[in-house]
C-alpha positions in Angstrom: 188.7 307.4 214.2 185.3 306.4 214.1 184.5 309.1 212.4 186.4 307.9 209.9 184.7 304.3 210.2 181.8 306.6 209.4 182.6 307.9 206.4 184.7 304.9 204.8 180.9 302.9 205.6 179.4 305.9 203.8 181.9 306.5 200.7 181.0 302.7 200.1 177.5 302.5 200.5 177.8 305.3 198.0 180.3 303.8 195.5 177.7 300.1 196.0 174.0 302.4 195.1 176.5 304.4 192.2 177.1 300.5 191.0 173.7 299.7 191.4 172.9 302.4 189.6 175.1 302.0 187.2 173.6 298.9 186.9 170.4 300.0 186.6 171.2 302.5 184.2 172.4 299.4 182.1 169.1 297.1 182.3 166.9 300.6 181.1 169.1 301.2 178.3 168.5 297.5 177.1 165.1 296.9 178.5 164.5 300.9 176.0 167.2 298.9 173.1 164.7 295.6 172.9 160.7 297.6 173.6 162.6 300.0 170.3 163.4 296.6 168.2 159.4 294.9 169.4 158.2 298.5 167.8 160.2 298.3 164.7 159.3 294.9 163.9 155.1 295.4 164.6 156.1 298.1 162.0 157.2 296.0 159.4 154.2 293.8 160.3 151.7 296.0 160.1 153.4 297.4 156.5 153.0 293.6 155.3 150.1 292.8 156.2 148.3 296.1 155.0 150.7 295.7 151.7 149.1 292.2 151.1 145.7 293.5 152.0 145.9 296.2 149.4 147.4 292.8 146.9 144.3 290.9 148.4 141.4 293.5 146.8 143.7 294.8 144.3 143.9 290.7 142.7 139.9 290.0 144.2 139.2 293.8 141.5 141.3 292.0 138.7 140.4 288.9 138.7 136.8 289.0 140.0 135.4 288.0 136.5 137.7 285.0 136.0 134.8 282.6 136.6 132.0 284.7 135.2 134.5 284.9 132.1 134.5 281.2 132.2 131.6 280.7 132.0 130.8 282.7 128.6 133.5 280.8 127.1 131.3 278.0 125.6 129.1 280.7 123.6 131.9 282.2 122.2 132.8 278.7 121.1 129.5 278.1 119.5 128.9 281.4 118.1 132.3 280.8 116.2 131.2 277.2 115.6 128.6 278.6 114.2 130.2 280.8 111.6 132.5 278.0 110.4 130.0 275.8 109.5 128.0 278.4 107.9 127.9 279.0 103.9 127.9 283.0 103.4 126.9 282.3 99.7 124.3 280.8 101.0 121.0 283.1 101.0 118.6 281.3 103.2 120.7 281.4 106.3 122.6 284.5 104.8 121.0 286.9 106.9 121.4 284.3 110.3 125.0 284.6 109.6 125.2 288.1 109.2 122.9 288.6 112.6 125.8 285.7 114.8 128.7 288.0 113.6 127.2 291.2 115.4 126.4 289.3 117.9 130.0 287.6 118.0 132.2 290.8 117.3 129.9 293.1 120.0 130.7 290.1 122.4 133.9 289.7 121.8 134.4 294.2 121.6 132.8 293.6 125.4 135.3 291.0 126.6 138.1 293.4 125.3 136.8 295.9 127.7 137.5 294.0 130.3 140.8 292.6 129.6 140.2 289.7 128.2 142.3 288.3 125.3 141.9 285.0 122.9 145.1 283.0 122.9 144.8 281.4 118.8 148.3 280.1 118.6 148.1 279.4 115.2 151.7 279.0 113.4 153.6 280.1 116.2 155.4 278.0 118.4 154.3 275.5 121.4 154.3 277.5 124.1 153.2 274.8 127.5 152.4 277.6 129.8 149.5 278.9 127.5 149.1 275.4 125.4 147.5 272.7 125.5 148.9 269.7 122.9 146.4 267.9 122.1 148.2 265.8 119.4 151.3 265.3 117.6 151.2 265.5 113.6 154.5 265.0 111.3 155.1 267.1 108.8 157.7 268.6 106.5 156.3 272.5 106.2 156.5 273.2 109.2 158.8 273.9 112.4 158.9 271.0 115.0 157.6 272.2 117.3 154.9 274.6 116.1 151.0 275.1 116.2 149.7 273.3 113.1 146.0 273.3 113.9 143.9 275.0 116.7 141.3 273.2 118.2 139.9 275.2 121.2 141.1 279.0 121.2 142.7 280.0 125.0 141.6 283.4 126.7 143.3 285.1 129.6 141.7 287.4 132.2 144.8 289.8 132.7 147.7 288.2 131.7 146.5 284.7 134.0 145.5 281.7 131.6 142.3 281.7 132.1 142.0 278.8 129.3 145.0 276.7 127.3 144.3 276.7 123.9 144.0 273.1 123.2 146.3 272.5 119.7 147.8 269.8 117.0 151.5 270.2 117.6 153.8 269.8 114.7 157.0 267.1 115.1 159.5 267.2 112.1 159.0 263.6 109.9 160.8 260.2 111.0 163.2 258.3 108.5 161.5 256.3 106.3 161.7 252.8 107.9 163.8 250.5 105.5 161.9 248.3 103.4 162.0 244.4 103.9 162.7 242.5 100.6 160.5 239.6 101.0 161.3 237.1 97.9 164.7 237.7 98.4 
């Protein structure tokens, strides 16, 4: 009988040990799953940080000339104004005009190499993303909401707006006001 009680105690302790082992295995499996999940999250975060850093570097390269280009735009405007206000027939300014034309052409070619492009929307529909309306003018010859006049060209650097074009936008002519006959 004592042997039976000892065997029973051994069986109970073995069963208790097995239950404890199963609980320990379950606990370790849960910890392993949590560690795997955490590892995957850290790897994903690292990949996101790396991707963002690459995008930031790409944007820095792409738009590094933004400030410099903005500072050069008034020079282009001045050269274009000089050409617009000088006569091609005047012999006194012919050589100077020729020099300004060549300088402007070289300048524009250089800017094109760095993906700086002009926005000259004359006759096109008004686009609030690239144009800044300075005034509206009634016109019966142009479509409503189209650009009638360009005060200043706009510019894009690698597709990003550097300066909006300053424009006059057309609007439909208003209906004539009925005249009042004051002599009646």
